[in-house]
XYZ file of C-alpha atoms in Angstrom:
254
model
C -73.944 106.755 -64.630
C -76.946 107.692 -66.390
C -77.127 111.081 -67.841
C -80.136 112.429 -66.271
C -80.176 112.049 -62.258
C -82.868 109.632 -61.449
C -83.025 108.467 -64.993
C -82.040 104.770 -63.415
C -85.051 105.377 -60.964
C -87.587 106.126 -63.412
C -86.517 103.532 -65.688
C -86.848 100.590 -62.772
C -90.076 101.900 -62.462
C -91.243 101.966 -65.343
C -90.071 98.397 -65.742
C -91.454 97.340 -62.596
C -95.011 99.418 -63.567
C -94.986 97.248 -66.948
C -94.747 93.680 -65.228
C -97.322 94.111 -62.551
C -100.174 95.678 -65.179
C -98.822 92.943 -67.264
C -100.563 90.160 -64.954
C -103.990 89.282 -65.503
C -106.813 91.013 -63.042
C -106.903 87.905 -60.098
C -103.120 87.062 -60.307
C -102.404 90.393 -59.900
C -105.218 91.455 -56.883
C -103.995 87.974 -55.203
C -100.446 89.349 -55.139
C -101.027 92.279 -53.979
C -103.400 91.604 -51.077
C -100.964 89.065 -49.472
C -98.319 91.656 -49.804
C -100.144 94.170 -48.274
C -101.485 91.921 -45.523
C -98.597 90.758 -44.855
C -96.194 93.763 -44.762
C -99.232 95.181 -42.674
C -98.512 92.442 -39.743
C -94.568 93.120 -40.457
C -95.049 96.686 -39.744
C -97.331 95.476 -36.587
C -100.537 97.507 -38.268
C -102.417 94.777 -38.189
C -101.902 91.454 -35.741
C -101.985 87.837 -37.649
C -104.565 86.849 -34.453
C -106.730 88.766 -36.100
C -106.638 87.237 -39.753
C -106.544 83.682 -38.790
C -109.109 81.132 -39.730
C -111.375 80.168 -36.630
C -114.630 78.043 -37.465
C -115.900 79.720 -33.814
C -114.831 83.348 -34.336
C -116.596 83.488 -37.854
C -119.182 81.830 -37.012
C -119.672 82.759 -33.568
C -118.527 86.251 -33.407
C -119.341 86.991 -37.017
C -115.454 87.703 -37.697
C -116.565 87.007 -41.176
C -113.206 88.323 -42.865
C -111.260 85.740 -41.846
C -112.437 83.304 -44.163
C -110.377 85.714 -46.731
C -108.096 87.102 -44.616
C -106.290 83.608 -44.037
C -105.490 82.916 -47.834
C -103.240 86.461 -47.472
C -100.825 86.239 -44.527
C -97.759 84.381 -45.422
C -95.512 84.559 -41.979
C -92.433 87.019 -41.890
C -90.887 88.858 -44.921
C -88.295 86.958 -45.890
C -86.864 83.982 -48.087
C -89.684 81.615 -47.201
C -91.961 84.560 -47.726
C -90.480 85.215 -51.292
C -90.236 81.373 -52.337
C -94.156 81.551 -51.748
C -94.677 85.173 -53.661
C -92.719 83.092 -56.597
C -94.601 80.180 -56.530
C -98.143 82.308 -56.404
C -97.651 84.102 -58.978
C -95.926 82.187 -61.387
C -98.752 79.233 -61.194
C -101.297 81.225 -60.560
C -100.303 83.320 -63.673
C -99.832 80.281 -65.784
C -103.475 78.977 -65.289
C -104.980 82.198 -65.687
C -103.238 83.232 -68.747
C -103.632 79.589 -69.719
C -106.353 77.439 -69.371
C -108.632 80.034 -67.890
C -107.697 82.903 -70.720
C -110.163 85.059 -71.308
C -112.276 83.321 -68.672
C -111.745 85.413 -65.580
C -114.868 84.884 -63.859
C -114.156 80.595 -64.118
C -110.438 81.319 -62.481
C -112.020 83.574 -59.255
C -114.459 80.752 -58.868
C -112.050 77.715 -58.803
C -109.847 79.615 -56.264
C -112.947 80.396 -54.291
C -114.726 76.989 -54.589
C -110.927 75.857 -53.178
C -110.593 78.424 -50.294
C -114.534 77.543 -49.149
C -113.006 73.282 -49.267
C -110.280 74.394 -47.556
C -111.993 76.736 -44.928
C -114.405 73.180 -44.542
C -111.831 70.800 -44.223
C -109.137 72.623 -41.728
C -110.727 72.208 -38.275
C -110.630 68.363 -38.985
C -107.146 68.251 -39.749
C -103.568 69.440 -37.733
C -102.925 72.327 -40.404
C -102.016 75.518 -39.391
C -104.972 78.387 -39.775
C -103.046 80.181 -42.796
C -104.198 78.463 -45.816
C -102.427 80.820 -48.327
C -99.661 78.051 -48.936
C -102.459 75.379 -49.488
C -104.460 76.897 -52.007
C -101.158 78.085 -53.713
C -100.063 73.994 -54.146
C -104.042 73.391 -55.182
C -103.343 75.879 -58.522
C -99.671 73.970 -58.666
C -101.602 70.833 -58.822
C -104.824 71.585 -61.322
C -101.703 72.837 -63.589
C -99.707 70.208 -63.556
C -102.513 67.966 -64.212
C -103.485 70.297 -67.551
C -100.228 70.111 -68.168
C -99.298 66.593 -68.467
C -96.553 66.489 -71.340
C -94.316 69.455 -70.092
C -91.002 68.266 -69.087
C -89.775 69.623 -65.787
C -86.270 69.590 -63.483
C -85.650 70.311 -60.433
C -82.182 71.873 -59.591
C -80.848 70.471 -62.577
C -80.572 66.981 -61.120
C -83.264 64.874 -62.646
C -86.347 65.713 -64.967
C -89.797 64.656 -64.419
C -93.773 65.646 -65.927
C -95.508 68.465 -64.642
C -98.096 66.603 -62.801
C -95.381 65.482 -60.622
C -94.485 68.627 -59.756
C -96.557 69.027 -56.389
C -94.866 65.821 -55.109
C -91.726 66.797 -55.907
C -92.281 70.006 -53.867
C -93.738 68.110 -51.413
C -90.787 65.334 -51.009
C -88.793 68.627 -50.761
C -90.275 70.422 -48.221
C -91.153 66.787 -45.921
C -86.976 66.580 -46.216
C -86.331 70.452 -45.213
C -88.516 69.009 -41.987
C -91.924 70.759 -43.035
C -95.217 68.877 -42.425
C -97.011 67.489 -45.417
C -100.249 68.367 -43.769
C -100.350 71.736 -45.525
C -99.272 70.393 -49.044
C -100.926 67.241 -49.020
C -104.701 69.501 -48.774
C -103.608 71.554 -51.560
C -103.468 67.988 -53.302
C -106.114 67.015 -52.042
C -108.668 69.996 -53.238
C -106.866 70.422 -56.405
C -107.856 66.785 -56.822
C -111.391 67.517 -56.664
C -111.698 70.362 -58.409
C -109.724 68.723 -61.466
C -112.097 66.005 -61.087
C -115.126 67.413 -60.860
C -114.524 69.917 -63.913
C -112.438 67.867 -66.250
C -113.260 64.346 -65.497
C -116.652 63.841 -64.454
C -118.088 65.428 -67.090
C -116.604 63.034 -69.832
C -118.100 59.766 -67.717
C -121.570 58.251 -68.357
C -122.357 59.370 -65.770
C -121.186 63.130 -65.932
C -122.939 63.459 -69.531
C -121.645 66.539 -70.016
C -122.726 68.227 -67.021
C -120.487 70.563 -65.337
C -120.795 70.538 -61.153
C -118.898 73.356 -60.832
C -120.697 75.596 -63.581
C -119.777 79.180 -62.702
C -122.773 81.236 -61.513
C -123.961 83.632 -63.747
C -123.824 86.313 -61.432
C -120.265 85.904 -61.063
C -120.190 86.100 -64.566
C -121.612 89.567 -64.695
C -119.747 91.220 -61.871
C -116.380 89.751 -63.516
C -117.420 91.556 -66.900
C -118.078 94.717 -65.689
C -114.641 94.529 -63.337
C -113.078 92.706 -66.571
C -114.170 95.960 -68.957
C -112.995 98.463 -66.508
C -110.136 97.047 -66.361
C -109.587 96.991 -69.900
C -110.127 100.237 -70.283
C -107.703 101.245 -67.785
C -104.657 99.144 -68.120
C -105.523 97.664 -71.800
C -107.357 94.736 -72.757
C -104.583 92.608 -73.004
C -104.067 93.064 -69.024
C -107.629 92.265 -68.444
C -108.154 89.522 -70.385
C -104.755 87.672 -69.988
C -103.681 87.842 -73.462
C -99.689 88.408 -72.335
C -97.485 86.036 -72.963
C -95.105 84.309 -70.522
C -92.503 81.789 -71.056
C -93.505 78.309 -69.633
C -91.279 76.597 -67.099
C -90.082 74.114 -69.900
C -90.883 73.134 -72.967
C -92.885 70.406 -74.267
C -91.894 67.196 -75.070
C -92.439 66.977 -78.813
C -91.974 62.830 -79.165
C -95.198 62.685 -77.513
């Protein structure tokens, strides 16, 4: 036993207080809304009918929230709850301490140009009005495709490249008796937003231009968020210089 009562307690804490100032600013206000939301409809505070995505009742009713709403209510608390927490943080983590390092306001605007192609392309397509698992397998996807050489497994039976990653997840979930619907639009957006920022501008035709360009405005309400939050948890928290260890290592015969 420890020597001190609660000297256990405090020392969880303090461990637990480390890892989640640890995570860059949008990993870490991502996580926390959708745990809040969805403990919230757990605890019956709040009813999922009224977070759900509905092209009429936003646009209709001016229920404007629940174009954001949506991306934060994950079902019931429990393992499928927790197998998405893992999966939304560790990717979204990764590409935000990553690729996007140091470029906060360029991460908020690829999740939000996702969640606005998302919010567009649901009432055409038999996909539940939760997106939250969606835009979670669009950041799987955009990583695995910056990601090409890192060497993956999946429960230890075979190996494969990171950009195969959301398929593998996919093939998964189709044989647990999910529908692809869900997974396959995560692909799907993730597909254009890779394209549109990393491919199109080294075409002919792209010439360097960048569709997706984040607004400047963005820029300067991320900075001042960015600095505050520097000065409050550190600049390393803010800025996403924190190292994690990557899912596997790179294959170095390549």
């Amino acid at each position: 036993p420890p020597p001190w009562p609660g000297l256990q307690g405090l020392t969880l804490m303090a461990g637990f207080d480390e890892w989640y100032f640890e995570m860059p600013l949008i990993t870490r206000m991502y996580l926390t809304s959708s745990i809040l939301t969805t403990g919230a409809c757990a605890l019956d505070i709040v009813s999922p009918f009224a977070l759900y995505f509905n092209v009429q009742l936003v646009f209709f009713k001016f229920q404007v929230w629940r174009v954001f709403t949506n991306f934060f209510f994950f079902g019931s608390i429990g393992l499928d709850f927790f197998f998405h927490m893992f999966f939304l943080v560790r990717y979204c983590r990764l590409l935000e301490d990553g690729c996007f390092r140091g470029r906060t306001a360029d991460f908020l605007y690829m999740i939000l140009f996702g969640g606005a192609l998302l919010c567009a392309g649901s009432p055409f397509i038999d996909v539940p009005p939760f997106l939250g698992s969606s835009l979670a397998f669009m950041m799987v996807y955009i990583w695995g495709r910056r990601n090409q050489h890192v060497r993956m497994s999946f429960l230890g039976l075979f190996q494969f490249r990171a950009p195969y990653l959301p398929w593998v997840l996919l093939a998964f979930s189709v044989l647990l008796g999910n529908s692809p619907s869900i997974d396959l639009m995560g692909i799907a957006v993730g597909h254009i937003y890779y394209f549109l920022e990393d491919v199109f501008p080294n075409t002919p035709g792209g010439r360097g231009r960048r569709p997706l360009a984040t607004p400047s405005l963005l820029r300067t309400l991320l900075s001042l968020v960015t600095s505050q939050d520097a000065d409050r948890y550190g600049a390393a928290h803010a800025t996403g210089e924190v190292e994690i260890q990557p899912l596997a290592q790179e294959d170095d015969a390549d």
